[in-house]
Amino acid sequence: MNAADLRLPVDVPSTALFTDRYELTMLQAALRSGTADRRSVFEVFTRRLPEGRRYGVVGGTGRVLDAVENFRFDSGVLDFLAAQRIVDEPTLAWLADYRFRGDIWGYPEGEVYFPGSPILRVEGTFAEAVLLETVILSILNHDSAVAAAASRMAVAAGDRPLIEMGARRTHELAAVAAARAAYVGGFTSTSDLAAGFRYSIPTVGTSAHAFTLLHDSERDAFTAQVDSLGGGTTLLVDTYDVTEAVRTAVEIAGPELGAVRIDSGDLLLLAHRVRQQLDDLGAAKTRIVVTSDLDEYAIASLAAAPVDAYGVGTQLVTGSGHPTCSMVYKLVARADEAGPDAPLRPVAKKSMGGKTSIGGRKWAARRPDADGVAEAEVVGTGPVPAELADHQLLTELVRGGEVVAREPLDAARDRHAAARARLPLSATQLSRGEPVLPTEYL
């Protein structure tokens, strides 16, 4: 069973307070002025990728859908708003009946994106859509940052599996979201049991240095672990002397020892030495797992080493130096009057400092070349050209307030691998560069 089936709630009564105060004060003013019911279109996009990145990865869409469904102002939330005098009584009465009843379209989870891509489009009245800004951005900015870092690490790792091990390096709830996003980006397992429970991500883990230090000798520790978990376990061999630990591990578990883990030192050198030692001891099938503050560059540097799997923590859950994607949520079109059929007109912010936006309700398509390799991200507000009709990127996620696009997490994971494979080969280079696709506006 996966998260799409479980539909587990968040760990709070509702997501309604995962927002900024000014969302509610804008709502109050709009209700008072009579503009709250104007049909409106908000879009999520980023003006630039993190420095040096070639592509972005959409992560967190499934969590956004859960958050929208749980965006409810129950009695406890309303009492808080009233006690703090955040909004007036008419606004409290309006919030008591709040349900998002609009439509949401977006890039499906796991898809790649570029500057200007309309990653998510939220349509409804101004009042119901404006309230979702902060919770949507907080999810997409975090999860997409982790998914992008995971994708780069997966490219560097090639066919070798990646283990997410970052729970102790971030907020306890962020750790669960990070494990989910890492799985979308290409990781194969997590050490975080909450992520395994909630999203059916495979979990792994055996022992830490504390277990070795608990015992009177390393031999005693290894014996206890093998007696408990079997010879296929992974033994941590760098608590004292690596060479002696590997010898002891094979003596105790036999040549069928599952794996050894190295968590410190010169990983490149140690991996070669340990592989040779294992082979000499007849443990040719014993795998080598390396951890220790890895990022995509460290993983790439170990490509020629006899390493079988990587465990990554801090750099993954912090986006490998880019913990946010700088996504924004902007009003791009609105009607002049209330009513679902009122015509929309484009609106856009104009300002100094590169914070301008492009008005209009947008579509997006990825134009392929003759070989099927993507050559441009095309974004437009008018009719979709016939030649791009079959290459559109936005999919319907919510219709009339009802989620219509739940999917297993593996679908997002597979989609990302396929989307990345259709990019130009230079997309997978770890060297700094511009976005691998230009964004063209029609």
GROMACS .gro file of C-alpha atoms in nm:
model
  442
    1MET     CA    1   0.000   0.000   0.000
    2ASN     CA    2   0.128   0.348  -0.081
    3ALA     CA    3   0.056   0.704   0.028
    4ALA     CA    4  -0.195   0.754  -0.252
    5ASP     CA    5  -0.401   0.472  -0.099
    6LEU     CA    6  -0.342   0.564   0.264
    7ARG     CA    7  -0.426   0.933   0.219
    8LEU     CA    8  -0.281   0.992   0.563
    9PRO     CA    9  -0.349   1.329   0.726
   10VAL     CA   10  -0.083   1.570   0.834
   11ASP     CA   11   0.014   1.577   1.200
   12VAL     CA   12  -0.203   1.878   1.280
   13PRO     CA   13  -0.583   1.920   1.281
   14SER     CA   14  -0.565   2.113   0.954
   15THR     CA   15  -0.320   2.289   0.722
   16ALA     CA   16  -0.510   2.619   0.742
   17LEU     CA   17  -0.252   2.790   0.964
   18PHE     CA   18   0.040   2.689   0.744
   19THR     CA   19   0.008   3.037   0.601
   20ASP     CA   20   0.113   3.395   0.647
   21ARG     CA   21  -0.105   3.643   0.830
   22TYR     CA   22  -0.133   3.872   0.529
   23GLU     CA   23  -0.320   3.606   0.333
   24LEU     CA   24  -0.606   3.646   0.579
   25THR     CA   25  -0.588   4.022   0.601
   26MET     CA   26  -0.598   4.042   0.221
   27LEU     CA   27  -0.903   3.817   0.231
   28GLN     CA   28  -1.075   4.045   0.483
   29ALA     CA   29  -1.010   4.354   0.273
   30ALA     CA   30  -1.125   4.180  -0.045
   31LEU     CA   31  -1.446   4.064   0.121
   32ARG     CA   32  -1.514   4.417   0.239
   33SER     CA   33  -1.441   4.573  -0.102
   34GLY     CA   34  -1.650   4.322  -0.296
   35THR     CA   35  -1.358   4.181  -0.499
   36ALA     CA   36  -1.313   3.852  -0.316
   37ASP     CA   37  -1.533   3.658  -0.559
   38ARG     CA   38  -1.354   3.767  -0.873
   39ARG     CA   39  -1.236   3.472  -1.078
   40SER     CA   40  -0.856   3.457  -1.050
   41VAL     CA   41  -0.560   3.256  -1.177
   42PHE     CA   42  -0.244   3.215  -0.971
   43GLU     CA   43   0.068   3.044  -1.103
   44VAL     CA   44   0.373   2.894  -0.934
   45PHE     CA   45   0.702   2.945  -1.116
   46THR     CA   46   1.063   3.035  -1.056
   47ARG     CA   47   1.252   3.310  -1.233
   48ARG     CA   48   1.582   3.122  -1.218
   49LEU     CA   49   1.729   2.788  -1.123
   50PRO     CA   50   1.978   2.767  -0.836
   51GLU     CA   51   2.319   2.880  -0.955
   52GLY     CA   52   2.484   2.626  -1.180
   53ARG     CA   53   2.189   2.387  -1.200
   54ARG     CA   54   2.083   2.260  -1.542
   55TYR     CA   55   1.723   2.160  -1.459
   56GLY     CA   56   1.476   2.154  -1.173
   57VAL     CA   57   1.264   1.863  -1.049
   58VAL     CA   58   0.901   1.898  -0.941
   59GLY     CA   59   0.864   1.742  -0.597
   60GLY     CA   60   0.580   1.750  -0.346
   61THR     CA   61   0.277   1.762  -0.576
   62GLY     CA   62   0.111   1.474  -0.396
   63ARG     CA   63   0.167   1.648  -0.064
   64VAL     CA   64   0.018   1.967  -0.206
   65LEU     CA   65  -0.300   1.778  -0.292
   66ASP     CA   66  -0.319   1.646   0.065
   67ALA     CA   67  -0.262   1.995   0.204
   68VAL     CA   68  -0.537   2.149  -0.009
   69GLU     CA   69  -0.781   1.882   0.106
   70ASN     CA   70  -0.690   1.943   0.471
   71PHE     CA   71  -0.710   2.323   0.445
   72ARG     CA   72  -1.000   2.366   0.688
   73PHE     CA   73  -1.074   2.629   0.951
   74ASP     CA   74  -1.209   2.423   1.239
   75SER     CA   75  -1.333   2.566   1.568
   76GLY     CA   76  -0.991   2.564   1.734
   77VAL     CA   77  -0.832   2.751   1.446
   78LEU     CA   78  -1.116   3.002   1.431
   79ASP     CA   79  -1.096   3.059   1.807
   80PHE     CA   80  -0.725   3.137   1.771
   81LEU     CA   81  -0.790   3.385   1.488
   82ALA     CA   82  -1.062   3.552   1.691
   83ALA     CA   83  -0.858   3.570   2.011
   84GLN     CA   84  -0.565   3.724   1.828
   85ARG     CA   85  -0.795   3.964   1.642
   86ILE     CA   86  -0.636   3.869   1.315
   87VAL     CA   87  -0.956   3.908   1.114
   88ASP     CA   88  -1.305   4.041   1.180
   89GLU     CA   89  -1.626   3.851   1.245
   90PRO     CA   90  -1.754   3.847   0.883
   91THR     CA   91  -1.423   3.702   0.771
   92LEU     CA   92  -1.433   3.438   1.046
   93ALA     CA   93  -1.780   3.340   0.931
   94TRP     CA   94  -1.655   3.308   0.572
   95LEU     CA   95  -1.357   3.098   0.680
   96ALA     CA   96  -1.578   2.860   0.877
   97ASP     CA   97  -1.725   2.734   0.551
   98TYR     CA   98  -1.401   2.742   0.351
   99ARG     CA   99  -1.340   2.466   0.102
  100PHE     CA  100  -1.128   2.505  -0.206
  101ARG     CA  101  -1.373   2.451  -0.491
  102GLY     CA  102  -1.157   2.562  -0.779
  103ASP     CA  103  -0.929   2.386  -1.027
  104ILE     CA  104  -0.558   2.311  -1.013
  105TRP     CA  105  -0.339   2.217  -1.307
  106GLY     CA  106   0.032   2.151  -1.286
  107TYR     CA  107   0.344   1.973  -1.399
  108PRO     CA  108   0.304   1.617  -1.270
  109GLU     CA  109   0.535   1.518  -0.987
  110GLY     CA  110   0.877   1.404  -1.105
  111GLU     CA  111   0.868   1.617  -1.420
  112VAL     CA  112   1.156   1.855  -1.480
  113TYR     CA  113   1.109   2.231  -1.506
  114PHE     CA  114   1.297   2.545  -1.610
  115PRO     CA  115   1.282   2.921  -1.541
  116GLY     CA  116   0.935   3.048  -1.622
  117SER     CA  117   0.771   2.705  -1.630
  118PRO     CA  118   0.413   2.735  -1.494
  119ILE     CA  119   0.471   2.454  -1.246
  120LEU     CA  120   0.128   2.490  -1.085
  121ARG     CA  121  -0.181   2.686  -1.189
  122VAL     CA  122  -0.453   2.751  -0.930
  123GLU     CA  123  -0.790   2.880  -1.053
  124GLY     CA  124  -1.085   2.989  -0.844
  125THR     CA  125  -1.212   3.298  -0.672
  126PHE     CA  126  -0.947   3.534  -0.542
  127ALA     CA  127  -1.056   3.454  -0.186
  128GLU     CA  128  -1.022   3.079  -0.206
  129ALA     CA  129  -0.703   3.075  -0.414
  130VAL     CA  130  -0.501   3.341  -0.233
  131LEU     CA  131  -0.518   3.150   0.095
  132LEU     CA  132  -0.325   2.856  -0.049
  133GLU     CA  133  -0.012   3.052  -0.143
  134THR     CA  134   0.211   2.985   0.155
  135VAL     CA  135   0.136   2.617   0.210
  136ILE     CA  136   0.180   2.539  -0.160
  137LEU     CA  137   0.510   2.725  -0.180
  138SER     CA  138   0.646   2.577   0.141
  139ILE     CA  139   0.586   2.225   0.010
  140LEU     CA  140   0.703   2.275  -0.347
  141ASN     CA  141   1.011   2.480  -0.258
  142HIS     CA  142   1.134   2.225  -0.005
  143ASP     CA  143   1.046   1.903  -0.184
  144SER     CA  144   1.163   2.022  -0.525
  145ALA     CA  145   1.499   2.130  -0.379
  146VAL     CA  146   1.553   1.786  -0.228
  147ALA     CA  147   1.430   1.607  -0.541
  148ALA     CA  148   1.671   1.807  -0.758
  149ALA     CA  149   1.965   1.725  -0.530
  150ALA     CA  150   1.859   1.360  -0.529
  151SER     CA  151   1.842   1.357  -0.907
  152ARG     CA  152   2.196   1.491  -0.941
  153MET     CA  153   2.319   1.232  -0.692
  154ALA     CA  154   2.137   0.956  -0.879
  155VAL     CA  155   2.309   1.064  -1.201
  156ALA     CA  156   2.646   1.056  -1.026
  157ALA     CA  157   2.574   0.715  -0.871
  158GLY     CA  158   2.475   0.551  -1.199
  159ASP     CA  159   2.334   0.204  -1.132
  160ARG     CA  160   2.449   0.198  -0.770
  161PRO     CA  161   2.169   0.237  -0.514
  162LEU     CA  162   2.136   0.542  -0.291
  163ILE     CA  163   2.015   0.535   0.069
  164GLU     CA  164   1.851   0.845   0.222
  165MET     CA  165   1.991   0.894   0.574
  166GLY     CA  166   1.916   1.259   0.657
  167ALA     CA  167   1.648   1.240   0.925
  168ARG     CA  168   1.881   1.355   1.203
  169ARG     CA  169   1.992   1.657   1.000
  170THR     CA  170   1.658   1.833   0.964
  171HIS     CA  171   1.320   1.890   1.128
  172GLU     CA  172   1.145   1.564   1.210
  173LEU     CA  173   0.854   1.629   0.973
  174ALA     CA  174   1.078   1.774   0.703
  175ALA     CA  175   1.275   1.450   0.723
  176VAL     CA  176   0.971   1.251   0.612
  177ALA     CA  177   0.905   1.488   0.323
  178ALA     CA  178   1.272   1.482   0.227
  179ALA     CA  179   1.279   1.103   0.215
  180ARG     CA  180   0.973   1.110  -0.011
  181ALA     CA  181   1.127   1.371  -0.243
  182ALA     CA  182   1.457   1.181  -0.251
  183TYR     CA  183   1.274   0.868  -0.363
  184VAL     CA  184   1.113   1.064  -0.647
  185GLY     CA  185   1.459   1.191  -0.746
  186GLY     CA  186   1.610   0.844  -0.769
  187PHE     CA  187   1.702   0.718  -0.421
  188THR     CA  188   1.610   0.358  -0.353
  189SER     CA  189   1.557   0.346   0.023
  190THR     CA  190   1.549   0.547   0.345
  191SER     CA  191   1.656   0.499   0.705
  192ASP     CA  192   1.350   0.694   0.824
  193LEU     CA  193   1.074   0.464   0.947
  194ALA     CA  194   0.806   0.733   0.934
  195ALA     CA  195   0.875   0.775   0.563
  196GLY     CA  196   0.858   0.400   0.517
  197PHE     CA  197   0.528   0.380   0.703
  198ARG     CA  198   0.365   0.676   0.532
  199TYR     CA  199   0.490   0.632   0.177
  200SER     CA  200   0.593   0.264   0.156
  201ILE     CA  201   0.953   0.358   0.076
  202PRO     CA  202   1.187   0.061   0.146
  203THR     CA  203   1.372   0.111   0.476
  204VAL     CA  204   1.724  -0.005   0.562
  205GLY     CA  205   1.964   0.015   0.857
  206THR     CA  206   2.156  -0.210   1.092
  207SER     CA  207   2.389  -0.049   1.346
  208ALA     CA  208   2.591   0.257   1.439
  209HIS     CA  209   2.925   0.303   1.610
  210ALA     CA  210   2.745   0.312   1.945
  211PHE     CA  211   2.661  -0.057   1.911
  212THR     CA  212   3.027  -0.146   1.866
  213LEU     CA  213   3.132   0.078   2.155
  214LEU     CA  214   2.869  -0.083   2.378
  215HIS     CA  215   3.049  -0.415   2.365
  216ASP     CA  216   3.381  -0.515   2.522
  217SER     CA  217   3.530  -0.583   2.180
  218GLU     CA  218   3.448  -0.537   1.814
  219ARG     CA  219   3.430  -0.914   1.783
  220ASP     CA  220   3.161  -0.925   2.051
  221ALA     CA  221   2.964  -0.654   1.874
  222PHE     CA  222   2.983  -0.824   1.534
  223THR     CA  223   2.890  -1.159   1.688
  224ALA     CA  224   2.584  -1.007   1.857
  225GLN     CA  225   2.471  -0.840   1.536
  226VAL     CA  226   2.516  -1.150   1.320
  227ASP     CA  227   2.342  -1.369   1.579
  228SER     CA  228   2.047  -1.127   1.573
  229LEU     CA  229   2.026  -1.023   1.209
  230GLY     CA  230   2.197  -1.304   1.024
  231GLY     CA  231   2.505  -1.324   0.805
  232GLY     CA  232   2.347  -1.105   0.536
  233THR     CA  233   2.365  -0.801   0.761
  234THR     CA  234   2.584  -0.493   0.708
  235LEU     CA  235   2.870  -0.453   0.957
  236LEU     CA  236   3.019  -0.111   1.031
  237VAL     CA  237   3.397  -0.154   1.006
  238ASP     CA  238   3.556   0.185   1.079
  239THR     CA  239   3.509   0.219   1.455
  240TYR     CA  240   3.869   0.121   1.526
  241ASP     CA  241   4.094  -0.037   1.261
  242VAL     CA  242   3.929  -0.107   0.926
  243THR     CA  243   4.159  -0.389   0.818
  244GLU     CA  244   4.118  -0.577   1.144
  245ALA     CA  245   3.743  -0.515   1.145
  246VAL     CA  246   3.698  -0.659   0.795
  247ARG     CA  247   3.897  -0.968   0.890
  248THR     CA  248   3.688  -1.015   1.203
  249ALA     CA  249   3.363  -0.956   1.016
  250VAL     CA  250   3.432  -1.230   0.763
  251GLU     CA  251   3.548  -1.469   1.035
  252ILE     CA  252   3.219  -1.424   1.220
  253ALA     CA  253   2.968  -1.396   0.935
  254GLY     CA  254   3.152  -1.610   0.683
  255PRO     CA  255   3.205  -1.540   0.314
  256GLU     CA  256   2.833  -1.473   0.272
  257LEU     CA  257   2.854  -1.154   0.479
  258GLY     CA  258   2.605  -0.913   0.323
  259ALA     CA  259   2.798  -0.587   0.334
  260VAL     CA  260   3.045  -0.372   0.520
  261ARG     CA  261   2.995  -0.001   0.574
  262ILE     CA  262   3.271   0.261   0.579
  263ASP     CA  263   3.175   0.592   0.740
  264SER     CA  264   3.502   0.787   0.761
  265GLY     CA  265   3.848   0.834   0.618
  266ASP     CA  266   3.967   0.837   0.259
  267LEU     CA  267   3.673   0.653   0.106
  268LEU     CA  268   3.836   0.607  -0.233
  269LEU     CA  269   4.148   0.448  -0.088
  270LEU     CA  270   3.963   0.245   0.175
  271ALA     CA  271   3.710   0.110  -0.074
  272HIS     CA  272   3.989  -0.032  -0.292
  273ARG     CA  273   4.172  -0.181   0.008
  274VAL     CA  274   3.859  -0.332   0.157
  275ARG     CA  275   3.749  -0.480  -0.176
  276GLN     CA  276   4.086  -0.647  -0.220
  277GLN     CA  277   4.078  -0.775   0.135
  278LEU     CA  278   3.726  -0.912   0.102
  279ASP     CA  279   3.815  -1.090  -0.220
  280ASP     CA  280   4.128  -1.238  -0.061
  281LEU     CA  281   3.917  -1.365   0.229
  282GLY     CA  282   3.675  -1.535  -0.008
  283ALA     CA  283   3.395  -1.280   0.047
  284ALA     CA  284   3.372  -1.173  -0.316
  285LYS     CA  285   2.996  -1.116  -0.293
  286THR     CA  286   3.013  -0.894   0.015
  287ARG     CA  287   2.912  -0.542  -0.083
  288ILE     CA  288   3.074  -0.215   0.025
  289VAL     CA  289   2.851   0.072   0.141
  290VAL     CA  290   3.004   0.415   0.198
  291THR     CA  291   2.861   0.708   0.393
  292SER     CA  292   3.019   1.022   0.548
  293ASP     CA  293   2.892   1.364   0.431
  294LEU     CA  294   2.850   1.267   0.067
  295ASP     CA  295   2.715   1.495  -0.204
  296GLU     CA  296   2.689   1.453  -0.582
  297TYR     CA  297   3.051   1.556  -0.633
  298ALA     CA  298   3.184   1.310  -0.375
  299ILE     CA  299   2.971   1.037  -0.525
  300ALA     CA  300   3.102   1.116  -0.873
  301SER     CA  301   3.459   1.103  -0.742
  302LEU     CA  302   3.393   0.746  -0.627
  303ALA     CA  303   3.264   0.628  -0.966
  304ALA     CA  304   3.580   0.423  -1.029
  305ALA     CA  305   3.590   0.284  -0.676
  306PRO     CA  306   3.455  -0.064  -0.591
  307VAL     CA  307   3.157   0.084  -0.406
  308ASP     CA  308   2.818  -0.087  -0.419
  309ALA     CA  309   2.591   0.171  -0.249
  310TYR     CA  310   2.597   0.519  -0.102
  311GLY     CA  311   2.428   0.659   0.207
  312VAL     CA  312   2.358   1.033   0.198
  313GLY     CA  313   2.228   1.259   0.472
  314THR     CA  314   2.303   1.626   0.530
  315GLN     CA  315   2.368   1.736   0.174
  316LEU     CA  316   2.054   1.566   0.049
  317VAL     CA  317   1.802   1.706   0.296
  318THR     CA  318   1.946   2.056   0.257
  319GLY     CA  319   1.925   2.050  -0.123
  320SER     CA  320   2.302   2.011  -0.163
  321GLY     CA  321   2.363   2.379  -0.098
  322HIS     CA  322   2.030   2.502  -0.240
  323PRO     CA  323   1.758   2.438   0.020
  324THR     CA  324   1.490   2.627  -0.176
  325CYS     CA  325   1.395   2.668  -0.541
  326SER     CA  326   1.282   3.032  -0.505
  327MET     CA  327   0.938   2.949  -0.644
  328VAL     CA  328   0.675   3.222  -0.625
  329TYR     CA  329   0.294   3.226  -0.642
  330LYS     CA  330   0.167   3.515  -0.850
  331LEU     CA  331  -0.170   3.638  -0.969
  332VAL     CA  332  -0.148   3.633  -1.349
  333ALA     CA  333  -0.511   3.681  -1.457
  334ARG     CA  334  -0.836   3.792  -1.300
  335ALA     CA  335  -1.188   3.893  -1.393
  336ASP     CA  336  -1.337   4.239  -1.346
  337GLU     CA  337  -1.646   4.098  -1.178
  338ALA     CA  338  -1.768   3.792  -0.993
  339GLY     CA  339  -1.898   3.486  -1.170
  340PRO     CA  340  -1.742   3.167  -1.307
  341ASP     CA  341  -1.785   3.279  -1.668
  342ALA     CA  342  -1.653   3.633  -1.629
  343PRO     CA  343  -1.374   3.690  -1.883
  344LEU     CA  344  -1.019   3.697  -1.757
  345ARG     CA  345  -0.764   3.964  -1.830
  346PRO     CA  346  -0.389   3.933  -1.777
  347VAL     CA  347  -0.226   4.109  -1.482
  348ALA     CA  348   0.141   4.125  -1.392
  349LYS     CA  349   0.374   4.284  -1.144
  350LYS     CA  350   0.623   4.535  -1.283
  351SER     CA  351   0.918   4.625  -1.066
  352MET     CA  352   1.290   4.678  -1.053
  353GLY     CA  353   1.542   4.411  -0.965
  354GLY     CA  354   1.429   4.124  -1.185
  355LYS     CA  355   1.103   4.054  -1.004
  356THR     CA  356   0.877   4.117  -1.300
  357SER     CA  357   0.630   3.850  -1.407
  358ILE     CA  358   0.439   3.773  -1.724
  359GLY     CA  359   0.062   3.803  -1.714
  360GLY     CA  360  -0.192   3.565  -1.858
  361ARG     CA  361  -0.314   3.210  -1.799
  362LYS     CA  362  -0.038   2.993  -1.940
  363TRP     CA  363   0.018   2.658  -2.102
  364ALA     CA  364   0.354   2.487  -2.141
  365ALA     CA  365   0.501   2.235  -2.380
  366ARG     CA  366   0.843   2.082  -2.430
  367ARG     CA  367   0.944   2.084  -2.793
  368PRO     CA  368   1.149   1.782  -2.904
  369ASP     CA  369   1.397   1.767  -3.188
  370ALA     CA  370   1.388   1.508  -3.466
  371ASP     CA  371   1.543   1.248  -3.235
  372GLY     CA  372   1.292   1.305  -2.954
  373VAL     CA  373   1.539   1.497  -2.737
  374ALA     CA  374   1.397   1.810  -2.574
  375GLU     CA  375   1.523   2.133  -2.725
  376ALA     CA  376   1.307   2.406  -2.567
  377GLU     CA  377   1.053   2.479  -2.294
  378VAL     CA  378   0.774   2.670  -2.467
  379VAL     CA  379   0.533   2.879  -2.256
  380GLY     CA  380   0.238   3.066  -2.402
  381THR     CA  381  -0.090   3.238  -2.324
  382GLY     CA  382  -0.267   3.209  -2.657
  383PRO     CA  383  -0.368   2.906  -2.864
  384VAL     CA  384  -0.136   2.607  -2.845
  385PRO     CA  385   0.040   2.552  -3.179
  386ALA     CA  386  -0.067   2.230  -3.346
  387GLU     CA  387   0.285   2.091  -3.347
  388LEU     CA  388   0.302   2.125  -2.967
  389ALA     CA  389  -0.042   1.990  -2.884
  390ASP     CA  390   0.092   1.643  -2.801
  391HIS     CA  391   0.381   1.778  -2.594
  392GLN     CA  392   0.192   1.980  -2.332
  393LEU     CA  393   0.312   1.950  -1.974
  394LEU     CA  394   0.032   2.063  -1.744
  395THR     CA  395  -0.209   1.796  -1.621
  396GLU     CA  396  -0.535   1.833  -1.432
  397LEU     CA  397  -0.485   1.777  -1.058
  398VAL     CA  398  -0.799   1.919  -0.896
  399ARG     CA  399  -1.139   1.972  -1.060
  400GLY     CA  400  -1.410   2.164  -0.876
  401GLY     CA  401  -1.228   2.115  -0.549
  402GLU     CA  402  -1.194   1.737  -0.592
  403VAL     CA  403  -0.853   1.573  -0.636
  404VAL     CA  404  -0.846   1.382  -0.965
  405ALA     CA  405  -0.480   1.290  -1.001
  406ARG     CA  406  -0.365   1.081  -0.708
  407GLU     CA  407  -0.098   0.832  -0.803
  408PRO     CA  408   0.149   0.591  -0.644
  409LEU     CA  409   0.483   0.745  -0.553
  410ASP     CA  410   0.657   0.505  -0.789
  411ALA     CA  411   0.474   0.672  -1.080
  412ALA     CA  412   0.642   1.003  -0.998
  413ARG     CA  413   0.978   0.830  -0.957
  414ASP     CA  414   0.946   0.658  -1.296
  415ARG     CA  415   0.827   0.982  -1.459
  416HIS     CA  416   1.134   1.166  -1.339
  417ALA     CA  417   1.372   0.905  -1.476
  418ALA     CA  418   1.195   0.921  -1.812
  419ALA     CA  419   1.185   1.303  -1.821
  420ARG     CA  420   1.555   1.331  -1.737
  421ALA     CA  421   1.640   1.077  -2.006
  422ARG     CA  422   1.471   1.295  -2.268
  423LEU     CA  423   1.689   1.597  -2.186
  424PRO     CA  424   2.009   1.675  -2.374
  425LEU     CA  425   2.302   1.475  -2.244
  426SER     CA  426   2.464   1.788  -2.100
  427ALA     CA  427   2.182   1.802  -1.843
  428THR     CA  428   2.359   1.533  -1.644
  429GLN     CA  429   2.690   1.715  -1.623
  430LEU     CA  430   2.771   1.820  -1.268
  431SER     CA  431   2.980   2.114  -1.383
  432ARG     CA  432   2.816   2.453  -1.347
  433GLY     CA  433   2.617   2.579  -1.642
  434GLU     CA  434   2.301   2.746  -1.765
  435PRO     CA  435   1.963   2.569  -1.783
  436VAL     CA  436   1.993   2.295  -2.040
  437LEU     CA  437   1.679   2.415  -2.219
  438PRO     CA  438   1.590   2.773  -2.311
  439THR     CA  439   1.244   2.901  -2.221
  440GLU     CA  440   1.059   3.049  -2.517
  441TYR     CA  441   0.747   3.263  -2.475
  442LEU     CA  442   0.465   3.276  -2.728
   0.00000   0.00000   0.00000
